[in-house]
Amino acid sequence: RTMGVSDTNAESVEAEGTNGNDEESEDEEVEVSAPGLVTVGELKGHDSRVFKAAFSPIDDTLLATCSEDATCRLWDVSQCKQLFCLKGHDEAIYSVKFSPDGTHMLTAGSDGKIIIWDLSCLTPGAPPSLAMTAAVQTISVEGDAYAAQFMDSKTVVSAIDDRIVLWDIETAQEKASKTITAASDYVFGGLSRNPNATPWVFCLQHHDESGRLAIGVSDATIRLLDTNLNEQVIMRGHARDVTCLTFREDGGELLSGSGDHMAGVWDLSTLQVRQVLKGHDAAVHDVCYWPGSENQEVCSVSMDRSLKMWDVESGECLSTVGPDITAKLCLAPNNTLAGVAVAGGENKTHTGNDFRVSLLSKDSDSLQRLQASAPSERKYLGS
């Protein structure tokens, strides 16, 4: 059960608008067709698939990435330079998130660990062994920690197998939990591999102002919960596991991606999907609103090794990057860059042994703009 790769052998009918072909040729040629979208930088260091990426909410030059190589890395994207490599997990790290004030970070992974990192304990130039002093709290659970996020300064919410759990950060004790029950006939992995038809929670997003918690479930549903984990709504529309979710900044809209090869745009005032984005040939693994588009353009990445730009109102695909040499699994939008960080990769036993993080923008001068905006001193780090 690998969170980083959506199931493609599940016992379900083929989703509308897909070609049902998840095979990838070893000799596939790179095709790039996205006028105006350029690679302005690359970050190299990870040794295996990169599952998630996130920019600091207080510093657009600071990027965090987490990987199957069991490391979380912090990068100065203005210089395309690695700042820290954090080693606290024993297995793949599935999730990385900053706290709203940018002073802390958390990681969650397949080893059942959720680690809280205090960035003020990270000192530039210090020996790598000292980086572990930044791990100020570790929550250990049985199962895979697929996702986690700060609810507030005292609470973390996490997705662990088929459970949603609230944790007290100071004590690492469970405050509340909810076990998710199946709400569709779709069984991720098929009954032969998932005989109990367990509905794993693969992703979650908490919206601070509205208090809504959205979770993406492997039974092809999206659930909306309140801050006490009471399930309020079940939204149906996808045909396979829901792999990613992103709230619009005001909380009125939600983007989703799925193993059915499609992305959805959900109106949360009507609780209906208002746009279906069809065009990928494999699972959609991340979606975001394109920075600077006033929420009118959506970006998606997929196991089909491509990135696509979409018009939210019409559902039209505006441009495509790829297919390139490897799967694309995660996105991180950046306002100063006016673009995104994109990363991914595939198993080393497969093709596309490439785990770089690419910085993409419509503006070829955006990296210079990031360099100009870089803080002279990162006061949130140690000294």
mmCIF file of C-alpha atoms in Angstrom:
data_model
loop_
_atom_site.group_PDB
_atom_site.id
_atom_site.type_symbol
_atom_site.label_atom_id
_atom_site.label_comp_id
_atom_site.label_asym_id
_atom_site.label_seq_id
_atom_site.Cartn_x
_atom_site.Cartn_y
_atom_site.Cartn_z
ATOM 1 C CA ARG A 1 0.000 0.000 0.000
ATOM 2 C CA THR A 2 2.041 2.919 -1.280
ATOM 3 C CA MET A 3 0.482 6.331 -0.824
ATOM 4 C CA GLY A 4 2.738 7.818 -3.488
ATOM 5 C CA VAL A 5 1.286 5.731 -6.296
ATOM 6 C CA SER A 6 -2.439 5.586 -6.906
ATOM 7 C CA ASP A 7 -3.898 2.126 -7.388
ATOM 8 C CA THR A 8 -4.345 1.176 -11.043
ATOM 9 C CA ASN A 9 -5.485 -2.425 -10.626
ATOM 10 C CA ALA A 10 -8.615 -1.786 -8.587
ATOM 11 C CA GLU A 11 -11.829 -3.622 -9.358
ATOM 12 C CA SER A 12 -13.758 -0.734 -10.845
ATOM 13 C CA VAL A 13 -15.058 0.347 -14.201
ATOM 14 C CA GLU A 14 -12.799 2.636 -16.223
ATOM 15 C CA ALA A 15 -13.531 6.283 -15.529
ATOM 16 C CA GLU A 16 -15.118 8.338 -18.299
ATOM 17 C CA GLY A 17 -12.654 10.288 -20.371
ATOM 18 C CA THR A 18 -9.642 8.010 -19.822
ATOM 19 C CA ASN A 19 -7.936 5.607 -22.163
ATOM 20 C CA GLY A 20 -7.374 2.954 -19.511
ATOM 21 C CA ASN A 21 -3.697 2.710 -20.402
ATOM 22 C CA ASP A 22 -1.333 3.159 -17.452
ATOM 23 C CA GLU A 23 1.595 1.490 -19.232
ATOM 24 C CA GLU A 24 4.625 3.654 -19.866
ATOM 25 C CA SER A 25 7.183 2.958 -22.533
ATOM 26 C CA GLU A 26 10.826 2.610 -21.520
ATOM 27 C CA ASP A 27 11.748 4.514 -24.691
ATOM 28 C CA GLU A 28 9.165 7.253 -24.346
ATOM 29 C CA GLU A 29 10.370 10.536 -25.767
ATOM 30 C CA VAL A 30 10.069 13.811 -23.924
ATOM 31 C CA GLU A 31 7.391 16.091 -25.306
ATOM 32 C CA VAL A 32 6.973 19.629 -23.968
ATOM 33 C CA SER A 33 4.195 21.902 -25.184
ATOM 34 C CA ALA A 34 3.482 24.814 -22.893
ATOM 35 C CA PRO A 35 4.232 28.184 -24.474
ATOM 36 C CA GLY A 36 5.201 30.715 -21.824
ATOM 37 C CA LEU A 37 5.940 28.189 -19.057
ATOM 38 C CA VAL A 38 9.656 27.902 -18.325
ATOM 39 C CA THR A 39 11.904 26.061 -15.878
ATOM 40 C CA VAL A 40 13.746 28.752 -13.915
ATOM 41 C CA GLY A 41 15.558 26.502 -11.442
ATOM 42 C CA GLU A 42 16.177 22.932 -10.275
ATOM 43 C CA LEU A 43 16.858 21.411 -6.857
ATOM 44 C CA LYS A 44 18.778 18.149 -6.682
ATOM 45 C CA GLY A 45 19.398 15.982 -3.633
ATOM 46 C CA HIS A 46 16.625 13.456 -3.037
ATOM 47 C CA ASP A 47 17.419 9.806 -3.763
ATOM 48 C CA SER A 48 13.875 8.580 -4.344
ATOM 49 C CA ARG A 49 10.351 9.767 -5.095
ATOM 50 C CA VAL A 50 9.358 13.197 -3.775
ATOM 51 C CA PHE A 51 5.821 12.955 -2.403
ATOM 52 C CA LYS A 52 5.041 16.466 -1.159
ATOM 53 C CA ALA A 53 6.397 20.010 -1.254
ATOM 54 C CA ALA A 54 5.407 23.151 0.661
ATOM 55 C CA PHE A 55 6.597 26.750 0.772
ATOM 56 C CA SER A 56 6.922 28.626 4.043
ATOM 57 C CA PRO A 57 3.991 30.976 4.717
ATOM 58 C CA ILE A 58 6.423 33.691 5.848
ATOM 59 C CA ASP A 59 9.296 33.269 3.379
ATOM 60 C CA ASP A 60 8.701 32.525 -0.305
ATOM 61 C CA THR A 61 12.340 31.494 -0.709
ATOM 62 C CA LEU A 62 12.047 28.560 1.742
ATOM 63 C CA LEU A 63 10.757 25.263 0.354
ATOM 64 C CA ALA A 64 10.304 21.973 2.219
ATOM 65 C CA THR A 65 10.147 18.630 0.393
ATOM 66 C CA CYS A 66 9.629 15.101 1.699
ATOM 67 C CA SER A 67 10.521 11.845 0.061
ATOM 68 C CA GLU A 68 10.505 8.092 -0.107
ATOM 69 C CA ASP A 69 14.206 8.366 0.842
ATOM 70 C CA ALA A 70 13.031 9.079 4.440
ATOM 71 C CA THR A 71 14.359 12.642 4.445
ATOM 72 C CA CYS A 72 12.788 16.074 4.587
ATOM 73 C CA ARG A 73 14.865 18.751 2.922
ATOM 74 C CA LEU A 74 14.746 22.524 3.269
ATOM 75 C CA TRP A 75 15.830 24.584 0.276
ATOM 76 C CA ASP A 76 16.673 28.196 -0.462
ATOM 77 C CA VAL A 77 14.970 28.318 -3.850
ATOM 78 C CA SER A 78 16.358 31.778 -4.657
ATOM 79 C CA GLN A 79 19.813 30.171 -4.789
ATOM 80 C CA CYS A 80 18.644 26.649 -5.748
ATOM 81 C CA LYS A 81 20.560 25.440 -2.703
ATOM 82 C CA GLN A 82 19.808 22.848 -0.024
ATOM 83 C CA LEU A 83 19.887 24.300 3.499
ATOM 84 C CA PHE A 84 19.100 21.258 5.657
ATOM 85 C CA CYS A 85 18.476 17.529 5.308
ATOM 86 C CA LEU A 86 16.331 16.318 8.203
ATOM 87 C CA LYS A 87 16.556 12.634 9.108
ATOM 88 C CA GLY A 88 14.078 11.504 11.726
ATOM 89 C CA HIS A 89 11.912 9.000 9.913
ATOM 90 C CA ASP A 90 12.715 5.332 9.273
ATOM 91 C CA GLU A 91 10.653 4.999 6.097
ATOM 92 C CA ALA A 92 9.005 7.094 3.394
ATOM 93 C CA ILE A 93 7.712 10.550 4.382
ATOM 94 C CA TYR A 94 4.305 11.231 2.844
ATOM 95 C CA SER A 95 3.499 14.710 4.136
ATOM 96 C CA VAL A 96 5.221 17.985 5.056
ATOM 97 C CA LYS A 97 3.491 21.149 6.303
ATOM 98 C CA PHE A 98 4.530 24.431 7.901
ATOM 99 C CA SER A 99 2.719 25.911 10.867
ATOM 100 C CA PRO A 100 0.635 29.005 9.988
ATOM 101 C CA ASP A 101 3.231 31.294 11.619
ATOM 102 C CA GLY A 102 6.109 29.602 9.787
ATOM 103 C CA THR A 103 8.105 28.807 12.931
ATOM 104 C CA HIS A 104 7.477 25.058 12.965
ATOM 105 C CA MET A 105 7.031 22.253 10.492
ATOM 106 C CA LEU A 106 5.652 18.733 10.651
ATOM 107 C CA THR A 107 6.320 15.562 8.710
ATOM 108 C CA ALA A 108 4.335 12.307 8.602
ATOM 109 C CA GLY A 109 5.201 8.978 7.073
ATOM 110 C CA SER A 110 4.789 5.268 6.554
ATOM 111 C CA ASP A 111 6.754 4.521 9.731
ATOM 112 C CA GLY A 112 3.784 5.810 11.766
ATOM 113 C CA LYS A 113 5.691 8.872 12.970
ATOM 114 C CA ILE A 114 4.498 12.466 13.008
ATOM 115 C CA ILE A 115 7.442 14.714 13.856
ATOM 116 C CA ILE A 116 7.168 18.370 14.887
ATOM 117 C CA TRP A 117 10.245 20.406 13.940
ATOM 118 C CA ASP A 118 11.184 23.725 15.560
ATOM 119 C CA LEU A 119 12.948 25.758 12.868
ATOM 120 C CA SER A 120 14.650 27.971 15.453
ATOM 121 C CA CYS A 121 16.745 24.926 16.380
ATOM 122 C CA LEU A 122 18.193 24.752 12.870
ATOM 123 C CA THR A 123 21.443 26.679 12.561
ATOM 124 C CA PRO A 124 22.861 27.337 9.085
ATOM 125 C CA GLY A 125 26.311 25.795 8.743
ATOM 126 C CA ALA A 126 25.960 23.550 11.797
ATOM 127 C CA PRO A 127 26.908 19.846 11.507
ATOM 128 C CA PRO A 128 24.039 17.753 10.065
ATOM 129 C CA SER A 129 23.856 15.678 13.247
ATOM 130 C CA LEU A 130 22.631 18.739 15.156
ATOM 131 C CA ALA A 131 19.563 19.025 12.922
ATOM 132 C CA MET A 132 17.835 16.310 14.964
ATOM 133 C CA THR A 133 17.677 18.710 17.903
ATOM 134 C CA ALA A 134 14.953 20.482 15.914
ATOM 135 C CA ALA A 135 12.668 17.441 16.313
ATOM 136 C CA VAL A 136 10.932 18.739 19.422
ATOM 137 C CA GLN A 137 8.034 16.262 19.430
ATOM 138 C CA THR A 138 7.424 12.822 17.924
ATOM 139 C CA ILE A 139 4.010 11.189 17.828
ATOM 140 C CA SER A 140 4.206 7.450 17.134
ATOM 141 C CA VAL A 141 1.208 5.467 15.931
ATOM 142 C CA GLU A 142 0.420 2.052 14.497
ATOM 143 C CA GLY A 143 -0.247 2.338 10.788
ATOM 144 C CA ASP A 144 0.672 4.678 7.951
ATOM 145 C CA ALA A 145 0.502 8.407 8.656
ATOM 146 C CA TYR A 146 -0.604 9.526 5.188
ATOM 147 C CA ALA A 147 -1.113 13.212 5.985
ATOM 148 C CA ALA A 148 -0.940 15.696 8.844
ATOM 149 C CA GLN A 149 -1.477 19.415 9.329
ATOM 150 C CA PHE A 150 -1.465 22.002 12.110
ATOM 151 C CA MET A 151 -5.020 22.855 13.212
ATOM 152 C CA ASP A 152 -3.664 25.582 15.519
ATOM 153 C CA SER A 153 -0.605 26.153 17.687
ATOM 154 C CA LYS A 154 -1.628 23.364 20.070
ATOM 155 C CA THR A 155 -3.243 20.749 17.828
ATOM 156 C CA VAL A 156 -2.310 18.571 14.865
ATOM 157 C CA VAL A 157 -4.787 16.655 12.727
ATOM 158 C CA SER A 158 -3.613 13.492 10.995
ATOM 159 C CA ALA A 159 -4.814 10.762 8.658
ATOM 160 C CA ILE A 160 -3.691 7.337 9.891
ATOM 161 C CA ASP A 161 -4.932 4.436 7.794
ATOM 162 C CA ASP A 162 -8.726 4.798 8.039
ATOM 163 C CA ARG A 163 -8.712 7.152 11.062
ATOM 164 C CA ILE A 164 -8.650 10.915 11.533
ATOM 165 C CA VAL A 165 -6.919 11.832 14.786
ATOM 166 C CA LEU A 166 -6.437 15.106 16.671
ATOM 167 C CA TRP A 167 -3.256 15.293 18.744
ATOM 168 C CA ASP A 168 -2.118 17.560 21.543
ATOM 169 C CA ILE A 169 1.275 18.834 20.375
ATOM 170 C CA GLU A 170 2.704 19.373 23.862
ATOM 171 C CA THR A 171 1.811 15.948 25.288
ATOM 172 C CA ALA A 172 1.647 13.895 22.063
ATOM 173 C CA GLN A 173 -1.623 12.491 23.391
ATOM 174 C CA GLU A 174 -4.723 11.781 21.344
ATOM 175 C CA LYS A 175 -7.476 14.379 21.868
ATOM 176 C CA ALA A 176 -10.142 12.932 19.569
ATOM 177 C CA SER A 177 -10.440 10.470 16.720
ATOM 178 C CA LYS A 178 -12.874 9.221 14.114
ATOM 179 C CA THR A 179 -12.807 5.985 12.133
ATOM 180 C CA ILE A 180 -13.978 6.461 8.558
ATOM 181 C CA THR A 181 -16.445 3.918 7.214
ATOM 182 C CA ALA A 182 -16.865 3.047 3.550
ATOM 183 C CA ALA A 183 -19.466 5.114 1.702
ATOM 184 C CA SER A 184 -19.237 3.581 -1.779
ATOM 185 C CA ASP A 185 -18.861 0.221 -3.491
ATOM 186 C CA TYR A 186 -15.392 1.061 -4.771
ATOM 187 C CA VAL A 187 -12.656 -0.944 -3.022
ATOM 188 C CA PHE A 188 -9.149 0.440 -3.375
ATOM 189 C CA GLY A 189 -6.841 -2.403 -4.404
ATOM 190 C CA GLY A 190 -9.737 -4.788 -5.006
ATOM 191 C CA LEU A 191 -11.029 -7.313 -2.493
ATOM 192 C CA SER A 192 -8.148 -9.677 -3.198
ATOM 193 C CA ARG A 193 -5.681 -7.090 -1.850
ATOM 194 C CA ASN A 194 -8.039 -5.271 0.511
ATOM 195 C CA PRO A 195 -10.382 -7.987 1.841
ATOM 196 C CA ASN A 196 -11.818 -5.739 4.555
ATOM 197 C CA ALA A 197 -12.585 -2.971 2.018
ATOM 198 C CA THR A 198 -10.755 -0.508 4.265
ATOM 199 C CA PRO A 199 -11.346 3.130 3.246
ATOM 200 C CA TRP A 200 -7.904 4.671 3.760
ATOM 201 C CA VAL A 201 -7.663 8.428 4.160
ATOM 202 C CA PHE A 202 -4.978 9.506 1.697
ATOM 203 C CA CYS A 203 -5.158 13.291 2.059
ATOM 204 C CA LEU A 204 -6.585 16.065 4.192
ATOM 205 C CA GLN A 205 -6.814 19.836 4.140
ATOM 206 C CA HIS A 206 -7.865 22.142 6.968
ATOM 207 C CA HIS A 207 -9.163 25.636 6.180
ATOM 208 C CA ASP A 208 -8.458 27.937 9.108
ATOM 209 C CA GLU A 209 -11.134 30.613 8.658
ATOM 210 C CA SER A 210 -14.068 28.317 7.909
ATOM 211 C CA GLY A 211 -12.919 25.584 10.281
ATOM 212 C CA ARG A 212 -13.672 22.993 7.627
ATOM 213 C CA LEU A 213 -11.644 19.836 7.371
ATOM 214 C CA ALA A 214 -11.737 18.042 4.003
ATOM 215 C CA ILE A 215 -10.473 14.495 3.643
ATOM 216 C CA GLY A 216 -9.911 12.411 0.522
ATOM 217 C CA VAL A 217 -10.762 8.743 0.943
ATOM 218 C CA SER A 218 -9.725 5.668 -1.030
ATOM 219 C CA ASP A 219 -13.399 4.727 -1.550
ATOM 220 C CA ALA A 220 -13.625 7.596 -4.100
ATOM 221 C CA THR A 221 -15.375 10.027 -1.737
ATOM 222 C CA ILE A 222 -14.569 13.418 -0.241
ATOM 223 C CA ARG A 223 -15.790 14.099 3.287
ATOM 224 C CA LEU A 224 -16.237 17.458 5.031
ATOM 225 C CA LEU A 225 -15.826 17.434 8.811
ATOM 226 C CA ASP A 226 -16.019 20.104 11.495
ATOM 227 C CA THR A 227 -13.244 20.826 13.985
ATOM 228 C CA ASN A 228 -14.653 18.170 16.351
ATOM 229 C CA LEU A 229 -14.392 15.567 13.554
ATOM 230 C CA ASN A 230 -18.134 15.337 13.063
ATOM 231 C CA GLU A 231 -18.797 14.262 9.489
ATOM 232 C CA GLN A 232 -21.039 16.830 7.825
ATOM 233 C CA VAL A 233 -21.063 15.956 4.122
ATOM 234 C CA ILE A 234 -20.020 13.118 1.818
ATOM 235 C CA MET A 235 -19.295 14.329 -1.719
ATOM 236 C CA ARG A 236 -19.363 11.747 -4.502
ATOM 237 C CA GLY A 237 -18.242 12.084 -8.091
ATOM 238 C CA HIS A 238 -14.841 10.452 -8.508
ATOM 239 C CA ALA A 239 -14.617 6.834 -9.653
ATOM 240 C CA ARG A 240 -11.415 5.947 -7.803
ATOM 241 C CA ASP A 241 -9.351 6.956 -4.768
ATOM 242 C CA VAL A 242 -9.129 10.672 -3.971
ATOM 243 C CA THR A 243 -5.425 11.520 -3.854
ATOM 244 C CA CYS A 244 -5.250 15.278 -3.235
ATOM 245 C CA LEU A 245 -7.315 18.254 -2.076
ATOM 246 C CA THR A 246 -6.766 22.031 -2.097
ATOM 247 C CA PHE A 247 -9.052 24.734 -0.726
ATOM 248 C CA ARG A 248 -9.397 28.034 -2.536
ATOM 249 C CA GLU A 249 -7.981 30.755 -0.294
ATOM 250 C CA ASP A 250 -11.445 31.941 0.818
ATOM 251 C CA GLY A 251 -12.622 28.395 1.522
ATOM 252 C CA GLY A 252 -15.531 28.592 -0.910
ATOM 253 C CA GLU A 253 -14.163 26.098 -3.403
ATOM 254 C CA LEU A 254 -12.237 22.835 -3.271
ATOM 255 C CA LEU A 255 -10.013 21.168 -5.845
ATOM 256 C CA SER A 256 -9.628 17.394 -5.936
ATOM 257 C CA GLY A 257 -7.557 14.859 -7.847
ATOM 258 C CA SER A 258 -8.110 11.146 -8.201
ATOM 259 C CA GLY A 259 -6.928 7.793 -9.442
ATOM 260 C CA ASP A 260 -9.696 8.072 -12.047
ATOM 261 C CA HIS A 261 -7.353 10.376 -14.033
ATOM 262 C CA MET A 262 -9.517 13.452 -13.397
ATOM 263 C CA ALA A 263 -9.542 16.587 -11.253
ATOM 264 C CA GLY A 264 -12.663 18.238 -9.863
ATOM 265 C CA VAL A 265 -13.636 21.791 -8.924
ATOM 266 C CA TRP A 266 -16.237 21.701 -6.127
ATOM 267 C CA ASP A 267 -18.515 24.604 -5.173
ATOM 268 C CA LEU A 268 -18.810 24.334 -1.393
ATOM 269 C CA SER A 269 -21.879 26.596 -1.260
ATOM 270 C CA THR A 270 -23.861 24.037 -3.263
ATOM 271 C CA LEU A 271 -21.675 21.012 -2.408
ATOM 272 C CA GLN A 272 -21.656 20.115 -6.088
ATOM 273 C CA VAL A 273 -18.846 19.637 -8.582
ATOM 274 C CA ARG A 274 -18.941 22.613 -10.940
ATOM 275 C CA GLN A 275 -16.150 21.556 -13.264
ATOM 276 C CA VAL A 276 -14.558 18.242 -14.221
ATOM 277 C CA LEU A 277 -11.041 18.523 -15.636
ATOM 278 C CA LYS A 278 -10.427 15.643 -18.053
ATOM 279 C CA GLY A 279 -7.261 15.056 -20.010
ATOM 280 C CA HIS A 280 -4.704 13.156 -17.946
ATOM 281 C CA ASP A 281 -3.984 9.530 -18.823
ATOM 282 C CA ALA A 282 -3.183 8.361 -15.295
ATOM 283 C CA ALA A 283 -3.863 9.250 -11.669
ATOM 284 C CA VAL A 284 -3.867 12.961 -10.741
ATOM 285 C CA HIS A 285 -1.626 13.342 -7.692
ATOM 286 C CA ASP A 286 -1.750 17.064 -6.909
ATOM 287 C CA VAL A 287 -3.708 20.191 -7.820
ATOM 288 C CA CYS A 288 -3.411 23.880 -6.978
ATOM 289 C CA TYR A 289 -4.599 27.294 -8.102
ATOM 290 C CA TRP A 290 -1.990 28.977 -10.283
ATOM 291 C CA PRO A 291 -0.438 31.925 -8.389
ATOM 292 C CA GLY A 292 -1.477 35.297 -9.775
ATOM 293 C CA SER A 293 -4.417 33.937 -11.783
ATOM 294 C CA GLU A 294 -7.025 35.145 -9.260
ATOM 295 C CA ASN A 295 -8.136 31.523 -8.911
ATOM 296 C CA GLN A 296 -9.098 31.340 -12.576
ATOM 297 C CA GLU A 297 -6.406 28.822 -13.536
ATOM 298 C CA VAL A 298 -5.728 25.424 -11.997
ATOM 299 C CA CYS A 299 -2.573 23.360 -12.278
ATOM 300 C CA SER A 300 -2.516 19.554 -12.014
ATOM 301 C CA VAL A 301 0.215 16.899 -12.094
ATOM 302 C CA SER A 302 -0.119 13.224 -12.816
ATOM 303 C CA MET A 303 1.423 9.793 -12.966
ATOM 304 C CA ASP A 304 1.218 10.241 -16.758
ATOM 305 C CA ARG A 305 4.341 12.427 -16.338
ATOM 306 C CA SER A 306 2.623 15.642 -17.344
ATOM 307 C CA LEU A 307 1.579 18.959 -15.855
ATOM 308 C CA LYS A 308 -1.573 20.612 -17.168
ATOM 309 C CA MET A 309 -3.011 24.114 -16.856
ATOM 310 C CA TRP A 310 -6.805 24.501 -16.861
ATOM 311 C CA ASP A 311 -9.352 27.301 -17.162
ATOM 312 C CA VAL A 312 -11.623 26.970 -14.121
ATOM 313 C CA GLU A 313 -14.705 28.422 -15.815
ATOM 314 C CA SER A 314 -14.617 26.459 -19.067
ATOM 315 C CA GLY A 315 -12.724 23.357 -17.961
ATOM 316 C CA GLU A 316 -10.495 23.767 -21.018
ATOM 317 C CA CYS A 317 -6.901 22.548 -20.873
ATOM 318 C CA LEU A 318 -4.825 25.650 -21.588
ATOM 319 C CA SER A 319 -1.399 24.034 -21.870
ATOM 320 C CA THR A 320 0.589 20.899 -21.089
ATOM 321 C CA VAL A 321 4.147 20.258 -19.948
ATOM 322 C CA GLY A 322 5.242 16.738 -20.800
ATOM 323 C CA PRO A 323 5.061 13.879 -20.764
ATOM 324 C CA ASP A 324 8.581 14.108 -19.376
ATOM 325 C CA ILE A 325 10.843 11.298 -18.196
ATOM 326 C CA THR A 326 9.165 10.659 -14.852
ATOM 327 C CA ALA A 327 5.878 10.872 -12.935
ATOM 328 C CA LYS A 328 4.866 14.176 -11.362
ATOM 329 C CA LEU A 329 3.496 13.752 -7.837
ATOM 330 C CA CYS A 330 3.410 17.120 -6.073
ATOM 331 C CA LEU A 331 2.995 20.874 -6.490
ATOM 332 C CA ALA A 332 3.785 23.865 -4.298
ATOM 333 C CA PRO A 333 2.519 27.297 -5.466
ATOM 334 C CA ASN A 334 4.607 30.401 -4.846
ATOM 335 C CA ASN A 335 3.312 33.946 -5.302
ATOM 336 C CA THR A 336 6.672 35.677 -5.705
ATOM 337 C CA LEU A 337 7.779 33.075 -8.212
ATOM 338 C CA ALA A 338 4.410 33.416 -9.950
ATOM 339 C CA GLY A 339 4.757 29.704 -10.442
ATOM 340 C CA VAL A 340 5.162 26.338 -8.756
ATOM 341 C CA ALA A 341 7.669 23.817 -7.499
ATOM 342 C CA VAL A 342 7.048 20.429 -9.132
ATOM 343 C CA ALA A 343 8.542 17.064 -8.185
ATOM 344 C CA GLY A 344 7.890 13.354 -8.321
ATOM 345 C CA GLY A 345 9.694 10.301 -9.610
ATOM 346 C CA GLU A 346 9.093 6.599 -10.000
ATOM 347 C CA ASN A 347 10.468 3.432 -8.454
ATOM 348 C CA LYS A 348 14.155 2.939 -9.186
ATOM 349 C CA THR A 349 13.223 -0.441 -10.669
ATOM 350 C CA HIS A 350 11.074 1.403 -13.201
ATOM 351 C CA THR A 351 11.963 4.094 -15.689
ATOM 352 C CA GLY A 352 12.410 7.772 -14.899
ATOM 353 C CA ASN A 353 14.992 7.579 -12.109
ATOM 354 C CA ASP A 354 14.878 11.355 -11.698
ATOM 355 C CA PHE A 355 13.991 12.986 -8.374
ATOM 356 C CA ARG A 356 14.820 16.645 -8.998
ATOM 357 C CA VAL A 357 12.494 19.462 -7.947
ATOM 358 C CA SER A 358 11.752 21.911 -10.779
ATOM 359 C CA LEU A 359 10.701 25.547 -10.422
ATOM 360 C CA LEU A 360 8.251 26.523 -13.174
ATOM 361 C CA SER A 361 6.968 30.003 -13.960
ATOM 362 C CA LYS A 362 5.420 32.011 -16.776
ATOM 363 C CA ASP A 363 8.009 34.695 -16.070
ATOM 364 C CA SER A 364 11.639 33.972 -16.989
ATOM 365 C CA ASP A 365 12.750 36.706 -14.545
ATOM 366 C CA SER A 366 10.913 35.203 -11.574
ATOM 367 C CA LEU A 367 14.026 33.642 -10.012
ATOM 368 C CA GLN A 368 15.676 37.068 -9.970
ATOM 369 C CA ARG A 369 12.560 38.419 -8.296
ATOM 370 C CA LEU A 370 12.839 35.706 -5.626
ATOM 371 C CA GLN A 371 16.492 36.593 -5.096
ATOM 372 C CA ALA A 372 15.566 40.251 -4.628
ATOM 373 C CA SER A 373 12.909 39.318 -2.075
ATOM 374 C CA ALA A 374 15.143 36.952 -0.088
ATOM 375 C CA PRO A 375 15.506 38.000 3.555
ATOM 376 C CA SER A 376 18.976 39.171 4.547
ATOM 377 C CA GLU A 377 18.565 37.111 7.716
ATOM 378 C CA ARG A 378 16.208 34.203 8.361
ATOM 379 C CA LYS A 379 15.201 35.151 11.874
ATOM 380 C CA TYR A 380 12.991 32.071 12.248
ATOM 381 C CA LEU A 381 16.152 29.900 12.083
ATOM 382 C CA GLY A 382 18.726 29.488 14.841
ATOM 383 C CA SER A 383 21.873 31.563 14.930
#
